[in-house]
Amino acid sequence: MLGYVVPEKAELKMREYEVYSAYYCGICKSVGERYGQLPRFTLNYDFVFLALLLAATDDETDKISSEHCIIHHIKKKNVLKENAAMDYAGDVMLILAYYKLMDDYVDDHSYPSRMMAMMLSSTVKRLSKYHSSLCELVESQLRELSKLEKEQCAELDRAEEPFARIMEAIFTSSGESNPASLKILKHIGYHLGKWIYLMDAYDDIEENITKNTYNPLLYRFQYEGESIEDFKEKIKPTVEFNLMHYLAEISNAMSLLDLKKNKGILENIAYFGLLRKTEITLEKGETNEQSV
């Protein structure tokens, strides 16, 4: 994922922000303790939402301690401990980062991506023993996405589908056994994947035009060399309609989940954070900063 899935910090209560930060630091610590320090560079906020959502469907009480870390070695930080959803989010983060880096290398011959992927290769080899089906699906769907890019696919639904399927699998491969919850999580993951893909496509229009690289929006709306501002303004109504539709699907599904804890944080992300990121993207096209 790409760092889009964050809360609206101004709307979080102080206690909620502390819990959110504890999940973020908990994922970082979990990865470091289990796989070493290098894999921690893949950390981003999107996976906090995944951990929070999966953890909220069970009755386990959050165990939060105050600890130093490699970055914050003076002031202690709140850290979530002994949480299966948190560990799973860390695993998935590493898997997705590795296959995305390898995909970037194959598609763009990016040697920095290949180097970073090699740093993760031994870790992902270990992870593939525990998440073999998920690894296979991520790899196959990224291959499908690469194929669509080579075909210069102009159909938004087809272009969005591989990443939507990846997110769908990520949200339903944690071991959750309740059929009703799984159905809802599947719906959330699928539409979140579509939202992230389209957000990234709109955000990257200028870069893709400059580098002459694939973007489904350029083919769907037949970019013909007009100014980037005019092109983005022309396609904004359709992009906004689709993004808002995906957010509505996510919000409606969230309301059906039996959230046993941290409901305020999750509702903040689903109802305020994602909407705010959408608004910023549509107006400025720059949302990749992680400012929480």
CSV table of C-alpha atoms in Angstrom, one decimal, residues 10-211:
chain,number,residue,atom,x,y,z
A,10,ALA,CA,-7.4,16.7,14.3
A,11,GLU,CA,-10.6,14.6,14.8
A,12,LEU,CA,-8.8,12.0,17.0
A,13,LYS,CA,-9.1,12.2,20.8
A,14,MET,CA,-5.8,12.2,22.7
A,15,ARG,CA,-6.3,8.6,23.9
A,16,GLU,CA,-7.2,7.4,20.4
A,17,TYR,CA,-4.1,9.0,19.0
A,18,GLU,CA,-2.0,7.2,21.7
A,19,VAL,CA,-3.5,3.9,20.8
A,20,TYR,CA,-3.1,4.5,17.1
A,21,SER,CA,0.6,5.4,17.6
A,22,ALA,CA,1.0,2.3,19.8
A,23,TYR,CA,-0.2,0.1,16.9
A,24,TYR,CA,2.2,1.8,14.5
A,25,CYS,CA,5.2,1.4,16.8
A,26,GLY,CA,4.0,-2.1,17.7
A,27,ILE,CA,4.2,-3.2,14.0
A,28,CYS,CA,7.6,-1.7,13.7
A,29,LYS,CA,8.9,-3.4,16.9
A,30,SER,CA,7.2,-6.7,15.9
A,31,VAL,CA,9.0,-6.7,12.5
A,32,GLY,CA,12.3,-5.7,14.1
A,33,GLU,CA,12.2,-8.4,16.7
A,34,ARG,CA,11.1,-11.2,14.3
A,35,TYR,CA,13.0,-10.3,11.1
A,36,GLY,CA,15.8,-7.9,12.0
A,37,GLN,CA,16.2,-4.1,11.5
A,38,LEU,CA,16.4,-3.8,7.7
A,39,PRO,CA,12.8,-4.8,7.0
A,40,ARG,CA,11.5,-2.0,9.2
A,41,PHE,CA,12.2,0.5,6.4
A,42,THR,CA,9.0,-0.8,4.7
A,43,LEU,CA,6.8,0.5,7.5
A,44,ASN,CA,3.9,2.8,6.5
A,45,TYR,CA,0.6,3.9,8.1
A,46,ASP,CA,-1.7,1.8,5.8
A,47,PHE,CA,-1.0,-1.3,7.8
A,48,VAL,CA,-2.0,0.3,11.1
A,49,PHE,CA,-5.6,0.4,9.7
A,50,LEU,CA,-5.4,-3.3,8.8
A,51,ALA,CA,-4.1,-4.3,12.3
A,52,LEU,CA,-6.7,-2.1,14.0
A,53,LEU,CA,-9.5,-3.5,12.0
A,54,LEU,CA,-8.6,-7.2,12.4
A,55,ALA,CA,-7.9,-6.7,16.1
A,56,ALA,CA,-11.2,-5.0,16.7
A,57,THR,CA,-13.2,-8.1,15.7
A,58,ASP,CA,-12.0,-10.1,18.8
A,59,ASP,CA,-12.2,-9.5,22.6
A,60,GLU,CA,-8.5,-9.5,23.3
A,61,THR,CA,-7.5,-6.5,25.3
A,62,ASP,CA,-4.8,-4.3,23.9
A,63,LYS,CA,-1.5,-4.7,25.8
A,64,ILE,CA,0.3,-1.4,25.6
A,65,SER,CA,3.7,-0.7,27.2
A,66,SER,CA,6.1,2.3,27.1
A,67,GLU,CA,9.5,1.6,25.5
A,68,HIS,CA,12.5,3.2,23.9
A,69,CYS,CA,13.3,2.4,20.3
A,70,ILE,CA,16.1,2.8,17.8
A,71,ILE,CA,14.7,6.1,16.6
A,72,HIS,CA,13.2,7.4,19.8
A,73,HIS,CA,16.0,6.4,22.2
A,74,ILE,CA,15.4,9.2,24.7
A,75,LYS,CA,11.6,9.6,25.0
A,76,LYS,CA,9.7,6.4,25.5
A,77,LYS,CA,6.9,5.6,23.0
A,78,ASN,CA,3.6,3.6,23.5
A,79,VAL,CA,4.0,0.1,21.9
A,80,LEU,CA,1.4,-2.6,21.4
A,81,LYS,CA,2.6,-6.0,22.5
A,82,GLU,CA,1.6,-9.6,21.9
A,83,ASN,CA,-1.1,-9.0,19.2
A,84,ALA,CA,-1.8,-11.5,16.4
A,85,ALA,CA,-3.4,-8.9,14.1
A,86,MET,CA,-0.4,-6.6,14.5
A,87,ASP,CA,2.0,-9.4,13.7
A,88,TYR,CA,-0.1,-10.4,10.6
A,89,ALA,CA,-0.1,-6.7,9.4
A,90,GLY,CA,3.7,-6.7,9.7
A,91,ASP,CA,4.0,-9.9,7.7
A,92,VAL,CA,1.7,-8.6,5.0
A,93,MET,CA,3.5,-5.3,4.8
A,94,LEU,CA,6.8,-7.1,4.1
A,95,ILE,CA,5.2,-9.4,1.5
A,96,LEU,CA,3.6,-6.6,-0.4
A,97,ALA,CA,6.7,-4.4,-0.3
A,98,TYR,CA,8.9,-7.2,-1.7
A,99,TYR,CA,6.6,-8.2,-4.6
A,100,LYS,CA,6.0,-4.5,-5.4
A,101,LEU,CA,9.7,-3.8,-5.5
A,102,MET,CA,10.3,-6.8,-7.7
A,103,ASP,CA,7.5,-5.7,-10.0
A,104,ASP,CA,9.0,-2.2,-10.3
A,105,TYR,CA,12.4,-3.8,-11.2
A,106,VAL,CA,10.8,-6.0,-13.9
A,107,ASP,CA,8.7,-3.2,-15.4
A,108,ASP,CA,11.0,-0.2,-15.1
A,109,HIS,CA,14.4,-1.9,-14.7
A,110,SER,CA,14.8,0.0,-11.4
A,111,TYR,CA,18.0,-1.3,-9.8
A,112,PRO,CA,17.4,0.5,-6.5
A,113,SER,CA,14.1,-1.5,-6.3
A,114,ARG,CA,15.9,-4.7,-7.0
A,115,MET,CA,18.5,-3.9,-4.4
A,116,MET,CA,15.8,-3.3,-1.7
A,117,ALA,CA,14.0,-6.4,-2.8
A,118,MET,CA,17.1,-8.5,-2.3
A,119,MET,CA,17.4,-7.1,1.2
A,120,LEU,CA,13.9,-8.5,1.9
A,121,SER,CA,14.2,-11.8,0.0
A,122,SER,CA,15.4,-14.0,2.8
A,123,THR,CA,12.6,-12.6,5.1
A,124,VAL,CA,9.9,-13.1,2.5
A,125,LYS,CA,11.2,-16.7,1.9
A,126,ARG,CA,10.5,-17.4,5.5
A,127,LEU,CA,7.1,-15.7,5.4
A,128,SER,CA,6.1,-17.7,2.3
A,129,LYS,CA,6.1,-20.8,4.5
A,130,TYR,CA,3.4,-19.4,6.6
A,131,HIS,CA,1.5,-17.3,4.0
A,132,SER,CA,2.1,-19.4,0.8
A,133,SER,CA,-1.4,-18.9,-0.7
A,134,LEU,CA,-1.2,-15.1,-0.1
A,135,CYS,CA,2.3,-14.8,-1.6
A,136,GLU,CA,1.2,-16.8,-4.7
A,137,LEU,CA,-1.9,-14.6,-5.1
A,138,VAL,CA,0.1,-11.3,-4.7
A,139,GLU,CA,2.6,-12.5,-7.3
A,140,SER,CA,0.0,-13.6,-9.8
A,141,GLN,CA,-2.1,-10.5,-9.5
A,142,LEU,CA,1.0,-8.2,-9.9
A,143,ARG,CA,1.8,-10.2,-13.1
A,144,GLU,CA,-1.7,-9.6,-14.3
A,145,LEU,CA,-1.3,-5.9,-13.6
A,146,SER,CA,2.0,-5.8,-15.5
A,147,LYS,CA,0.2,-7.5,-18.4
A,148,LEU,CA,-2.5,-4.9,-18.4
A,149,GLU,CA,0.1,-2.1,-18.3
A,150,LYS,CA,1.9,-3.6,-21.3
A,151,GLU,CA,-1.4,-3.8,-23.2
A,152,GLN,CA,-2.0,-0.1,-22.2
A,153,CYS,CA,-5.4,-1.0,-20.8
A,154,ALA,CA,-7.9,1.9,-21.0
A,155,GLU,CA,-10.6,0.2,-18.8
A,156,LEU,CA,-10.4,1.5,-15.3
A,157,ASP,CA,-12.3,-1.5,-13.8
A,158,ARG,CA,-9.8,-4.0,-15.4
A,159,ALA,CA,-6.8,-1.9,-14.3
A,160,GLU,CA,-8.0,-1.6,-10.7
A,161,GLU,CA,-9.0,-5.3,-10.4
A,162,PRO,CA,-5.6,-6.9,-9.6
A,163,PHE,CA,-4.8,-4.6,-6.7
A,164,ALA,CA,-8.4,-4.9,-5.5
A,165,ARG,CA,-8.0,-8.7,-5.4
A,166,ILE,CA,-4.7,-8.4,-3.6
A,167,MET,CA,-6.3,-6.2,-0.9
A,168,GLU,CA,-9.3,-8.5,-0.7
A,169,ALA,CA,-7.0,-11.5,0.0
A,170,ILE,CA,-5.0,-9.5,2.6
A,171,PHE,CA,-8.1,-8.6,4.5
A,172,THR,CA,-9.4,-12.2,4.6
A,173,SER,CA,-6.2,-14.3,5.1
A,174,SER,CA,-5.5,-13.5,8.8
A,175,GLY,CA,-7.3,-16.5,10.2
A,176,GLU,CA,-10.7,-14.9,10.9
A,177,SER,CA,-13.2,-17.7,11.0
A,178,ASN,CA,-16.6,-16.0,11.3
A,179,PRO,CA,-18.2,-16.2,7.9
A,180,ALA,CA,-20.2,-13.0,8.4
A,181,SER,CA,-17.1,-11.0,9.4
A,182,LEU,CA,-15.1,-12.5,6.5
A,183,LYS,CA,-17.7,-11.4,4.0
A,184,ILE,CA,-17.5,-7.8,5.3
A,185,LEU,CA,-13.7,-7.8,5.5
A,186,LYS,CA,-13.6,-9.1,1.9
A,187,HIS,CA,-15.9,-6.2,0.8
A,188,ILE,CA,-13.8,-3.6,2.6
A,189,GLY,CA,-10.5,-4.9,1.2
A,190,TYR,CA,-11.7,-5.1,-2.3
A,191,HIS,CA,-13.1,-1.5,-2.5
A,192,LEU,CA,-10.1,-0.2,-0.5
A,193,GLY,CA,-7.9,-1.7,-3.1
A,194,LYS,CA,-9.8,0.0,-5.9
A,195,TRP,CA,-9.7,3.3,-4.0
A,196,ILE,CA,-5.9,3.1,-3.4
A,197,TYR,CA,-5.2,2.2,-7.1
A,198,LEU,CA,-7.3,5.1,-8.5
A,199,MET,CA,-5.9,7.6,-5.9
A,200,ASP,CA,-2.4,6.6,-7.0
A,201,ALA,CA,-3.2,6.8,-10.7
A,202,TYR,CA,-4.6,10.3,-10.3
A,203,ASP,CA,-1.8,11.4,-8.1
A,204,ASP,CA,0.8,10.1,-10.6
A,205,ILE,CA,-0.5,11.7,-13.8
A,206,GLU,CA,2.2,14.3,-14.0
A,207,GLU,CA,5.0,11.8,-13.3
A,208,ASN,CA,3.6,9.3,-15.8
A,209,ILE,CA,3.3,11.9,-18.5
A,210,THR,CA,6.9,13.2,-17.9
A,211,LYS,CA,8.4,9.7,-17.8
